[in-house]
Amino acid sequence: MFTVLNPATEEPIAELEQAGVEETDEAVARAKAAFPAWRTVAPGDRARLLRRLATLVEEHTEELARIESRNVGKPISGARGEIGMVAQVFHYYAGAIDKHFGETIPVAGGVAATFREPLGVVGLIVPWNFPANIASWKLGPALACGNTVVLKPAELTPLSALRLAELCLEAGIPEGVVNVLVGKGSIVGQRLIEHPDVAKIAFTGSTEVGRLVMQGAAGTIKRVTLELGGKSANVIFEDADLERAAASAPYSVFDNAGQDCCARSRILVQKSVYDRFLELLIEATKGIKVGDPADDATEMGPLISAAHRETVASFVDGEPLFRGDAPDSPGFWFPCTIVEATNDDRIAREEVFGPVAAVIPFEDEADAIRIANDTPYGLSGSIWTRDGARALRMARAIEAGVLSVNANTSVRVSTPFGGFKQSGFGRELGMHALEGYSEIKSVFISTES
Ligand code: NAD
């Protein structure tokens, strides 16, 4: 048995059976058996099923948000937004099904056409920081393309995935199309990666485990897409609207208690405005409401676990520039923390995955580009300036998959999301995600008589 905790209270909220290799093989067999019928469901009917699922998620927003908030320690207001996005994702991919078509290509002696074929059984392995959201980013395009899936949520946060699976059945998606397995990464995840009947692994998690996914997939030449860690830069130039940039910066690191792959955890500030910006940043950070995730006004909850809190704490030695308040009641609390750093310090090189921001000064544009790119990661980032040409130069120069100018957003349902370098490869969301869940088949039809 496996005990699921509420990280805000440390109290158990569920006891679940853990799947092993045998249960994994059974789930893959169910998904394999369901595939031939699911791939031939007419596009309009598949779209209707996904729309029904989207509507059911909307109707259960409050219930799903409460599950997510209790299991991850997320503030309820943010959790409602995340479940709202889950519904939007299913609506989007319902609409995408009949717009994902092939081509005809001019060739001699006949007609060449391309078809988008589903892959078969797809293994979805997701992390604990945005459990329902990230599951939906994979489920939506996987189902839209006609695949069947085995979804493995993270050990710590399986509850929303289990509820989503029930809603899939209620929506009329046939038995066996969506299978959820609660179990360990090293057992269930590993088996999915090696299983000969799993055609692809869509993985979101750490770069370390991403490496294992690639290695394991080599045995069966499995397709993989990897959404991995990040160490993103938030670059503040002297000509930026400093007030707006400083008001926004804390939420881009401390949201979800910093447990966000897109966290702008390196704040690069031009030296000429460094002191002023720091003052504004600390003032804005003081305003973050840390506390009970069930309270509508709360903006930051606890970390996911005691072990994770220890890891986060290990990144802060010495006196930080700022340390906020956190409850001293049970729960894996950690205060908002701002430290000064150089880009060579451990805090600037490794993903902390907690509410710790490193502020790093820079001289000029060239220096900002050099520092922003001096990292093995390349997931996201921001550029704050009033100079449009500079914004564009920076956006082209930073090696990252998702950038924003005068904003700190990374994720939209209709735009591609994913990393450069060791942040992974493949794109989620938007029409681009469909490429990762289908194969292109080229067919030549002779017109010779
Ligand atoms: P993790 O890599 O430890 O675990 C992710 C998933 O992989 C879990 O379901 C886990 O059970 C499974 N897993 C663990 N070991 C495995 C193995 N040997 N074989 C197969 N599966 C295995 O990551 P985490 O701690 O759950 O999440 C945090 C990490 O996820 C951070 O690095 C974060 O940046 C990353 N992340 C990336 C994105 C993105 O889209 N790029 C989004 C969210 C989180």
Short mmCIF file of C-alpha atoms and ligand atoms in Angstrom, two decimals:
data_model
loop_
_atom_site.label_atom_id
_atom_site.label_comp_id
_atom_site.label_asym_id
_atom_site.label_seq_id
_atom_site.Cartn_x
_atom_site.Cartn_y
_atom_site.Cartn_z
CA MET A 1 0.00 0.00 0.00
CA PHE A 2 1.02 3.56 -0.64
CA THR A 3 0.03 6.50 1.56
CA VAL A 4 -0.71 9.83 -0.12
CA LEU A 5 -0.10 12.90 2.07
CA ASN A 6 -1.43 16.44 2.13
CA PRO A 7 1.83 18.44 2.08
CA ALA A 8 0.17 21.38 3.84
CA THR A 9 -0.72 19.28 6.91
CA GLU A 10 1.41 16.11 6.55
CA GLU A 11 -1.83 14.14 7.09
CA PRO A 12 -2.65 11.04 5.01
CA ILE A 13 -5.42 11.62 2.46
CA ALA A 14 -5.47 8.26 0.65
CA GLU A 15 -4.13 4.70 0.76
CA LEU A 16 -3.59 3.18 -2.65
CA GLU A 17 -2.50 -0.18 -4.01
CA GLN A 18 0.75 0.05 -5.96
CA ALA A 19 1.01 -1.51 -9.37
CA GLY A 20 3.99 -3.67 -10.24
CA VAL A 21 5.35 -5.16 -13.46
CA GLU A 22 2.44 -7.59 -13.80
CA GLU A 23 -0.21 -4.85 -13.51
CA THR A 24 1.77 -2.74 -15.97
CA ASP A 25 1.79 -5.56 -18.50
CA GLU A 26 -1.96 -6.02 -18.00
CA ALA A 27 -2.61 -2.30 -18.56
CA VAL A 28 -0.50 -2.32 -21.73
CA ALA A 29 -2.43 -5.39 -22.92
CA ARG A 30 -5.76 -3.60 -22.29
CA ALA A 31 -4.54 -0.54 -24.18
CA LYS A 32 -3.29 -2.73 -27.05
CA ALA A 33 -6.63 -4.52 -27.27
CA ALA A 34 -8.53 -1.22 -27.32
CA PHE A 35 -6.36 0.34 -30.04
CA PRO A 36 -7.83 -1.14 -33.26
CA ALA A 37 -11.37 0.02 -32.43
CA TRP A 38 -10.29 3.42 -31.07
CA ARG A 39 -8.18 4.33 -34.09
CA THR A 40 -11.14 3.70 -36.39
CA VAL A 41 -13.67 5.79 -34.45
CA ALA A 42 -14.85 8.42 -36.95
CA PRO A 43 -13.09 11.78 -36.45
CA GLY A 44 -16.35 13.55 -35.64
CA ASP A 45 -17.23 10.94 -33.01
CA ARG A 46 -13.79 11.06 -31.43
CA ALA A 47 -14.11 14.85 -31.30
CA ARG A 48 -17.50 14.53 -29.60
CA LEU A 49 -16.04 12.20 -26.96
CA LEU A 50 -13.17 14.58 -26.22
CA ARG A 51 -15.60 17.51 -26.03
CA ARG A 52 -17.75 15.57 -23.59
CA LEU A 53 -14.66 14.92 -21.49
CA ALA A 54 -13.80 18.64 -21.59
CA THR A 55 -17.32 19.51 -20.45
CA LEU A 56 -17.21 16.96 -17.64
CA VAL A 57 -13.91 18.45 -16.44
CA GLU A 58 -15.55 21.89 -16.49
CA GLU A 59 -18.50 20.58 -14.50
CA HIS A 60 -16.13 19.02 -11.96
CA THR A 61 -13.71 21.96 -11.76
CA GLU A 62 -14.20 22.58 -8.07
CA GLU A 63 -13.89 18.90 -7.13
CA LEU A 64 -10.76 18.38 -9.26
CA ALA A 65 -9.21 21.63 -8.03
CA ARG A 66 -9.77 20.56 -4.40
CA ILE A 67 -8.17 17.16 -5.12
CA GLU A 68 -5.17 18.85 -6.73
CA SER A 69 -4.87 21.48 -4.00
CA ARG A 70 -4.92 18.88 -1.20
CA ASN A 71 -2.56 16.49 -2.94
CA VAL A 72 0.04 19.01 -4.18
CA GLY A 73 -0.41 21.77 -1.59
CA LYS A 74 -1.38 24.23 -4.35
CA PRO A 75 -3.38 27.34 -3.52
CA ILE A 76 -6.98 26.63 -4.51
CA SER A 77 -7.29 29.68 -6.76
CA GLY A 78 -4.33 28.50 -8.86
CA ALA A 79 -5.63 24.93 -8.87
CA ARG A 80 -8.96 26.14 -10.32
CA GLY A 81 -7.05 27.85 -13.11
CA GLU A 82 -5.10 24.67 -13.84
CA ILE A 83 -8.23 22.54 -14.06
CA GLY A 84 -9.73 25.22 -16.31
CA MET A 85 -6.75 24.68 -18.59
CA VAL A 86 -7.27 20.90 -18.57
CA ALA A 87 -10.79 21.45 -19.96
CA GLN A 88 -9.48 23.91 -22.56
CA VAL A 89 -6.84 21.41 -23.65
CA PHE A 90 -9.49 18.73 -24.31
CA HIS A 91 -11.68 21.26 -26.15
CA TYR A 92 -8.69 22.31 -28.26
CA TYR A 93 -7.74 18.76 -29.27
CA ALA A 94 -11.37 17.85 -29.92
CA GLY A 95 -11.30 20.68 -32.47
CA ALA A 96 -7.92 19.59 -33.83
CA ILE A 97 -8.94 16.05 -34.80
CA ASP A 98 -10.34 16.85 -38.25
CA LYS A 99 -7.74 19.55 -38.96
CA HIS A 100 -4.70 17.29 -38.70
CA PHE A 101 -4.50 16.19 -42.32
CA GLY A 102 -1.92 14.95 -44.77
CA GLU A 103 -0.75 16.30 -48.12
CA THR A 104 -0.68 15.34 -51.76
CA ILE A 105 2.75 15.76 -53.32
CA PRO A 106 3.48 16.23 -57.05
CA VAL A 107 5.37 13.18 -58.33
CA ALA A 108 5.81 11.45 -61.67
CA GLY A 109 3.58 8.55 -62.68
CA GLY A 110 0.90 8.87 -60.04
CA VAL A 111 -0.09 10.52 -56.81
CA ALA A 112 1.84 10.63 -53.54
CA ALA A 113 -0.16 11.25 -50.40
CA THR A 114 0.73 11.41 -46.73
CA PHE A 115 -1.34 10.03 -43.88
CA ARG A 116 -1.03 10.70 -40.16
CA GLU A 117 -1.19 7.34 -38.46
CA PRO A 118 -1.52 6.83 -34.72
CA LEU A 119 1.43 5.17 -32.97
CA GLY A 120 -0.48 2.58 -30.94
CA VAL A 121 -0.06 2.33 -27.17
CA VAL A 122 1.60 5.40 -25.70
CA GLY A 123 3.11 5.53 -22.19
CA LEU A 124 2.63 8.87 -20.43
CA ILE A 125 4.91 9.52 -17.45
CA VAL A 126 4.24 12.75 -15.56
CA PRO A 127 5.64 14.62 -12.54
CA TRP A 128 4.04 15.84 -9.31
CA ASN A 129 4.12 19.60 -9.78
CA PHE A 130 1.20 20.04 -12.23
CA PRO A 131 -0.29 16.54 -12.23
CA ALA A 132 -3.63 17.04 -14.02
CA ASN A 133 -2.39 19.78 -16.30
CA ILE A 134 0.62 17.93 -17.65
CA ALA A 135 -1.37 14.70 -17.95
CA SER A 136 -3.91 16.57 -20.12
CA TRP A 137 -1.19 18.04 -22.37
CA LYS A 138 -0.30 14.46 -23.28
CA LEU A 139 -3.72 12.82 -23.11
CA GLY A 140 -5.36 15.40 -25.40
CA PRO A 141 -3.13 15.00 -28.47
CA ALA A 142 -2.53 11.28 -27.84
CA LEU A 143 -6.27 10.50 -27.90
CA ALA A 144 -6.96 12.97 -30.70
CA CYS A 145 -4.49 11.11 -32.96
CA GLY A 146 -6.14 7.76 -32.20
CA ASN A 147 -3.67 6.28 -29.72
CA THR A 148 -4.54 4.44 -26.54
CA VAL A 149 -2.59 5.29 -23.40
CA VAL A 150 -1.16 4.07 -20.12
CA LEU A 151 -0.69 7.06 -17.82
CA LYS A 152 1.65 6.88 -14.84
CA PRO A 153 1.24 9.80 -12.46
CA ALA A 154 4.00 10.62 -9.97
CA GLU A 155 4.03 8.52 -6.79
CA LEU A 156 3.26 11.55 -4.60
CA THR A 157 0.33 12.90 -6.62
CA PRO A 158 -1.82 10.22 -8.26
CA LEU A 159 -5.28 11.42 -7.19
CA SER A 160 -6.30 13.78 -10.01
CA ALA A 161 -5.18 11.29 -12.70
CA LEU A 162 -7.36 8.57 -11.14
CA ARG A 163 -10.37 10.93 -11.18
CA LEU A 164 -9.64 11.98 -14.77
CA ALA A 165 -9.67 8.31 -15.81
CA GLU A 166 -13.16 7.94 -14.30
CA LEU A 167 -14.33 11.03 -16.19
CA CYS A 168 -12.95 9.55 -19.44
CA LEU A 169 -15.22 6.53 -18.97
CA GLU A 170 -18.17 8.74 -18.02
CA ALA A 171 -17.59 10.73 -21.21
CA GLY A 172 -18.00 7.50 -23.20
CA ILE A 173 -14.36 6.91 -24.10
CA PRO A 174 -14.24 3.11 -24.33
CA GLU A 175 -12.71 0.90 -21.62
CA GLY A 176 -9.02 0.25 -22.21
CA VAL A 177 -8.34 3.50 -24.11
CA VAL A 178 -7.15 5.36 -21.00
CA ASN A 179 -5.41 3.33 -18.29
CA VAL A 180 -3.92 4.86 -15.15
CA LEU A 181 -1.31 3.04 -13.06
CA VAL A 182 -0.28 4.14 -9.59
CA GLY A 183 3.23 2.93 -8.91
CA LYS A 184 6.91 3.63 -8.74
CA GLY A 185 8.86 5.19 -11.56
CA SER A 186 11.61 2.65 -11.20
CA ILE A 187 9.11 -0.22 -11.61
CA VAL A 188 6.02 0.86 -13.58
CA GLY A 189 7.80 3.66 -15.45
CA GLN A 190 10.76 1.46 -16.28
CA ARG A 191 8.51 -1.35 -17.51
CA LEU A 192 6.58 1.04 -19.77
CA ILE A 193 9.87 2.30 -21.21
CA GLU A 194 11.06 -1.22 -22.00
CA HIS A 195 7.74 -2.80 -22.98
CA PRO A 196 7.82 -3.95 -26.63
CA ASP A 197 4.10 -3.11 -27.10
CA VAL A 198 4.52 0.52 -26.03
CA ALA A 199 5.26 2.61 -29.11
CA LYS A 200 6.22 5.85 -27.45
CA ILE A 201 7.01 7.41 -24.09
CA ALA A 202 5.90 10.98 -23.49
CA PHE A 203 7.84 12.00 -20.41
CA THR A 204 7.82 15.09 -18.22
CA GLY A 205 10.17 15.16 -15.26
CA SER A 206 13.76 15.71 -14.30
CA THR A 207 16.65 15.74 -16.77
CA GLU A 208 18.24 12.93 -14.78
CA VAL A 209 15.28 10.56 -15.28
CA GLY A 210 14.87 11.86 -18.85
CA ARG A 211 18.32 10.43 -19.57
CA LEU A 212 17.16 7.01 -18.28
CA VAL A 213 14.06 7.22 -20.50
CA MET A 214 16.24 7.79 -23.58
CA GLN A 215 18.56 4.94 -22.65
CA GLY A 216 15.72 2.53 -21.92
CA ALA A 217 13.89 3.43 -25.11
CA ALA A 218 16.91 2.50 -27.22
CA GLY A 219 16.19 -1.23 -26.79
CA THR A 220 12.96 -1.05 -28.80
CA ILE A 221 13.69 2.15 -30.79
CA LYS A 222 10.76 3.70 -28.99
CA ARG A 223 9.73 7.23 -29.81
CA VAL A 224 10.33 9.61 -26.92
CA THR A 225 9.46 13.20 -26.20
CA LEU A 226 11.07 14.73 -23.14
CA GLU A 227 9.97 17.80 -21.18
CA LEU A 228 12.70 18.20 -18.59
CA GLY A 229 14.14 20.67 -16.11
CA GLY A 230 14.92 24.34 -16.51
CA LYS A 231 16.94 27.21 -15.08
CA SER A 232 15.33 30.08 -16.91
CA ALA A 233 16.52 33.68 -17.04
CA ASN A 234 14.35 36.72 -16.45
CA VAL A 235 16.38 39.51 -18.07
CA ILE A 236 15.66 43.05 -16.86
CA PHE A 237 17.19 45.89 -18.91
CA GLU A 238 17.66 49.43 -17.60
CA ASP A 239 15.02 50.77 -20.03
CA ALA A 240 12.32 48.34 -18.81
CA ASP A 241 9.21 49.33 -16.91
CA LEU A 242 10.93 48.38 -13.66
CA GLU A 243 7.78 48.60 -11.56
CA ARG A 244 5.91 46.15 -13.80
CA ALA A 245 8.90 43.83 -14.11
CA ALA A 246 9.42 43.78 -10.34
CA ALA A 247 5.74 43.28 -9.56
CA SER A 248 5.65 40.26 -11.89
CA ALA A 249 9.03 38.67 -11.11
CA PRO A 250 8.16 37.10 -7.73
CA TYR A 251 5.23 35.16 -9.21
CA SER A 252 7.46 33.81 -11.96
CA VAL A 253 9.65 32.10 -9.33
CA PHE A 254 7.47 31.59 -6.28
CA ASP A 255 4.30 30.44 -8.02
CA ASN A 256 3.63 26.77 -7.19
CA ALA A 257 6.26 27.32 -4.45
CA GLY A 258 8.93 27.45 -7.16
CA GLN A 259 8.14 23.88 -8.24
CA ASP A 260 7.78 24.91 -11.85
CA CYS A 261 10.03 23.84 -14.70
CA CYS A 262 9.56 27.32 -16.22
CA ALA A 263 10.47 29.18 -13.00
CA ARG A 264 12.48 32.29 -13.88
CA SER A 265 14.85 31.44 -11.03
CA ARG A 266 17.77 33.45 -12.43
CA ILE A 267 16.84 37.13 -12.39
CA LEU A 268 19.41 38.96 -14.53
CA VAL A 269 19.42 42.70 -13.81
CA GLN A 270 21.40 45.41 -15.64
CA LYS A 271 23.92 46.93 -13.22
CA SER A 272 22.75 50.54 -13.74
CA VAL A 273 19.30 49.71 -12.26
CA TYR A 274 20.34 46.85 -9.98
CA ASP A 275 19.80 48.55 -6.61
CA ARG A 276 16.48 50.13 -7.59
CA PHE A 277 15.16 46.86 -9.05
CA LEU A 278 16.20 44.86 -6.00
CA GLU A 279 14.32 47.27 -3.73
CA LEU A 280 11.18 46.89 -5.84
CA LEU A 281 11.59 43.10 -6.08
CA ILE A 282 11.87 42.65 -2.32
CA GLU A 283 8.90 44.94 -1.74
CA ALA A 284 6.79 42.91 -4.20
CA THR A 285 7.92 39.59 -2.70
CA LYS A 286 6.86 40.74 0.77
CA GLY A 287 3.30 40.92 -0.61
CA ILE A 288 3.06 37.18 -1.46
CA LYS A 289 0.50 35.50 0.75
CA VAL A 290 1.90 32.19 2.02
CA GLY A 291 -0.39 29.85 3.95
CA ASP A 292 -3.35 27.46 3.86
CA PRO A 293 -3.83 26.31 0.24
CA ALA A 294 -7.59 25.95 0.83
CA ASP A 295 -7.90 29.70 1.45
CA ASP A 296 -8.96 31.66 -1.66
CA ALA A 297 -6.48 34.46 -0.90
CA THR A 298 -3.39 32.23 -0.55
CA GLU A 299 -0.75 32.66 -3.26
CA MET A 300 1.90 30.16 -2.15
CA GLY A 301 1.59 26.82 -0.37
CA PRO A 302 4.18 24.34 0.96
CA LEU A 303 6.70 22.20 -0.90
CA ILE A 304 5.70 18.70 -1.94
CA SER A 305 7.56 16.65 0.70
CA ALA A 306 9.97 16.69 3.62
CA ALA A 307 12.74 15.24 1.46
CA HIS A 308 12.23 17.90 -1.17
CA ARG A 309 12.33 20.65 1.48
CA GLU A 310 15.73 19.36 2.58
CA THR A 311 17.03 19.54 -0.97
CA VAL A 312 15.71 23.08 -1.43
CA ALA A 313 17.22 24.18 1.90
CA SER A 314 20.63 22.85 0.83
CA PHE A 315 20.80 25.59 -1.83
CA VAL A 316 20.67 28.46 0.69
CA ASP A 317 23.82 28.96 2.70
CA GLY A 318 24.67 32.22 4.35
CA GLU A 319 22.31 35.12 4.80
CA PRO A 320 20.02 35.71 1.81
CA LEU A 321 19.07 39.20 0.56
CA PHE A 322 15.51 38.45 1.64
CA ARG A 323 13.69 35.68 3.44
CA GLY A 324 9.88 35.82 3.76
CA ASP A 325 7.58 34.25 6.32
CA ALA A 326 6.13 30.76 6.30
CA PRO A 327 3.80 29.00 8.73
CA ASP A 328 5.51 27.03 11.53
CA SER A 329 2.63 24.55 11.71
CA PRO A 330 2.96 21.01 10.25
CA GLY A 331 3.45 21.05 6.49
CA PHE A 332 6.53 21.22 4.26
CA TRP A 333 6.82 25.02 4.34
CA PHE A 334 9.68 27.02 2.91
CA PRO A 335 9.76 30.83 2.74
CA CYS A 336 10.26 32.95 -0.39
CA THR A 337 14.01 33.51 -0.54
CA ILE A 338 16.10 35.88 -2.67
CA VAL A 339 19.87 35.49 -2.89
CA GLU A 340 22.57 37.37 -4.77
CA ALA A 341 24.69 35.16 -6.99
CA THR A 342 27.08 34.88 -9.88
CA ASN A 343 26.18 32.56 -12.71
CA ASP A 344 28.88 30.13 -11.54
CA ASP A 345 27.29 29.51 -8.15
CA ARG A 346 25.43 26.24 -7.56
CA ILE A 347 22.20 28.19 -7.02
CA ALA A 348 22.48 29.56 -10.58
CA ARG A 349 23.51 26.30 -12.24
CA GLU A 350 21.12 23.71 -10.78
CA GLU A 351 17.36 23.57 -10.75
CA VAL A 352 16.27 24.30 -7.15
CA PHE A 353 12.57 23.58 -7.74
CA GLY A 354 11.69 25.65 -4.70
CA PRO A 355 10.97 29.30 -3.85
CA VAL A 356 14.55 30.54 -4.15
CA ALA A 357 15.50 33.22 -6.68
CA ALA A 358 19.08 34.10 -7.61
CA VAL A 359 19.66 37.70 -8.67
CA ILE A 360 22.60 38.16 -11.01
CA PRO A 361 23.90 41.54 -12.28
CA PHE A 362 24.96 42.07 -15.93
CA GLU A 363 26.70 44.88 -17.89
CA ASP A 364 25.10 45.08 -21.32
CA GLU A 365 23.15 43.13 -23.94
CA ALA A 366 26.06 40.88 -24.92
CA ASP A 367 26.72 40.05 -21.27
CA ALA A 368 23.02 39.28 -20.72
CA ILE A 369 22.97 36.87 -23.67
CA ARG A 370 26.16 35.18 -22.49
CA ILE A 371 24.83 34.63 -18.96
CA ALA A 372 21.32 33.63 -20.06
CA ASN A 373 22.78 30.94 -22.32
CA ASP A 374 25.46 29.76 -19.90
CA THR A 375 23.38 26.84 -18.62
CA PRO A 376 22.78 23.27 -19.76
CA TYR A 377 19.03 24.04 -19.78
CA GLY A 378 16.91 25.89 -22.35
CA LEU A 379 13.25 25.81 -21.43
CA SER A 380 11.90 29.31 -21.05
CA GLY A 381 12.68 32.89 -20.09
CA SER A 382 11.69 36.56 -20.23
CA ILE A 383 13.03 39.83 -21.59
CA TRP A 384 11.98 43.16 -20.10
CA THR A 385 12.80 46.25 -22.20
CA ARG A 386 10.98 49.14 -23.92
CA ASP A 387 13.26 48.80 -26.97
CA GLY A 388 11.39 46.63 -29.48
CA ALA A 389 14.44 45.83 -31.61
CA ARG A 390 16.41 44.76 -28.54
CA ALA A 391 13.50 42.58 -27.42
CA LEU A 392 13.54 40.83 -30.77
CA ARG A 393 17.35 40.46 -30.81
CA MET A 394 17.26 38.94 -27.32
CA ALA A 395 14.35 36.66 -28.15
CA ARG A 396 16.30 35.27 -31.10
CA ALA A 397 19.58 34.99 -29.18
CA ILE A 398 18.40 33.19 -26.05
CA GLU A 399 18.58 29.41 -26.48
CA ALA A 400 15.21 28.43 -25.04
CA GLY A 401 11.98 26.98 -26.37
CA VAL A 402 9.52 29.44 -24.83
CA LEU A 403 10.19 33.15 -24.27
CA SER A 404 8.07 36.12 -23.34
CA VAL A 405 8.70 39.85 -23.74
CA ASN A 406 7.49 42.17 -20.97
CA ALA A 407 5.62 39.23 -19.46
CA ASN A 408 6.48 36.03 -17.62
CA THR A 409 4.11 33.55 -19.23
CA SER A 410 5.18 30.26 -20.81
CA VAL A 411 2.14 28.14 -21.44
CA ARG A 412 -0.85 28.60 -23.69
CA VAL A 413 -3.16 25.90 -25.03
CA SER A 414 -2.60 26.88 -28.66
CA THR A 415 1.16 27.59 -28.70
CA PRO A 416 4.03 25.07 -28.76
CA PHE A 417 5.79 24.38 -25.47
CA GLY A 418 9.10 22.59 -24.94
CA GLY A 419 12.81 22.89 -24.45
CA PHE A 420 16.15 23.41 -26.13
CA LYS A 421 19.34 21.70 -24.93
CA GLN A 422 18.98 19.51 -21.80
CA SER A 423 15.45 20.77 -21.19
CA GLY A 424 14.38 18.09 -23.63
CA PHE A 425 12.87 17.82 -27.10
CA GLY A 426 9.50 17.56 -28.74
CA ARG A 427 6.71 20.07 -28.31
CA GLU A 428 3.52 19.93 -26.29
CA LEU A 429 0.36 21.97 -26.80
CA GLY A 430 -0.87 23.63 -29.97
CA MET A 431 -1.01 21.75 -33.26
CA HIS A 432 2.72 20.96 -32.88
CA ALA A 433 1.98 18.38 -30.19
CA LEU A 434 0.14 16.20 -32.73
CA GLU A 435 3.50 15.53 -34.45
CA GLY A 436 4.63 13.67 -31.35
CA TYR A 437 1.65 11.30 -31.34
CA SER A 438 1.48 10.30 -35.00
CA GLU A 439 3.70 8.89 -37.73
CA ILE A 440 3.71 10.25 -41.25
CA LYS A 441 3.06 7.56 -43.84
CA SER A 442 3.79 8.26 -47.49
CA VAL A 443 1.70 6.34 -50.04
CA PHE A 444 2.27 6.35 -53.80
CA ILE A 445 -0.64 5.44 -56.05
CA SER A 446 0.31 4.71 -59.64
CA THR A 447 -1.92 6.24 -62.33
CA GLU A 448 -0.32 4.17 -65.12
CA SER A 449 -2.86 2.11 -66.99
P1 NAD B 1 11.08 12.87 -11.74
O1 NAD B 1 11.94 12.86 -12.94
O2 NAD B 1 11.65 12.40 -10.48
O3 NAD B 1 9.76 12.03 -11.97
C1 NAD B 1 8.91 12.24 -13.06
C2 NAD B 1 8.14 10.97 -13.35
O4 NAD B 1 9.07 9.95 -13.75
C3 NAD B 1 7.38 10.42 -12.14
O5 NAD B 1 6.14 9.89 -12.56
C4 NAD B 1 8.30 9.31 -11.66
O6 NAD B 1 7.62 8.29 -10.98
C5 NAD B 1 8.86 8.80 -12.97
N1 NAD B 1 10.14 8.09 -12.82
C6 NAD B 1 11.09 8.25 -11.85
N2 NAD B 1 12.11 7.40 -12.06
C7 NAD B 1 11.82 6.69 -13.17
C8 NAD B 1 12.50 5.68 -13.90
N3 NAD B 1 13.67 5.21 -13.51
N4 NAD B 1 11.89 5.19 -15.00
C9 NAD B 1 10.71 5.68 -15.42
N5 NAD B 1 10.02 6.62 -14.78
C10 NAD B 1 10.57 7.14 -13.67
O7 NAD B 1 10.54 14.37 -11.64
P2 NAD B 1 9.63 14.99 -10.50
O8 NAD B 1 10.49 15.17 -9.29
O9 NAD B 1 8.34 14.27 -10.40
O10 NAD B 1 9.30 16.42 -11.16
C11 NAD B 1 10.17 17.47 -11.12
C12 NAD B 1 10.96 17.59 -12.39
O11 NAD B 1 10.10 17.66 -13.52
C13 NAD B 1 11.77 18.87 -12.45
O12 NAD B 1 13.04 18.62 -12.95
C14 NAD B 1 10.99 19.73 -13.43
O13 NAD B 1 11.73 20.72 -14.08
C15 NAD B 1 10.46 18.73 -14.37
N6 NAD B 1 9.31 19.27 -15.08
C16 NAD B 1 9.43 19.60 -16.40
C17 NAD B 1 8.36 20.15 -17.09
C18 NAD B 1 8.46 20.51 -18.53
O14 NAD B 1 7.42 20.60 -19.17
N7 NAD B 1 9.64 20.73 -19.08
C19 NAD B 1 7.15 20.33 -16.42
C20 NAD B 1 7.06 19.99 -15.08
C21 NAD B 1 8.14 19.44 -14.43
#
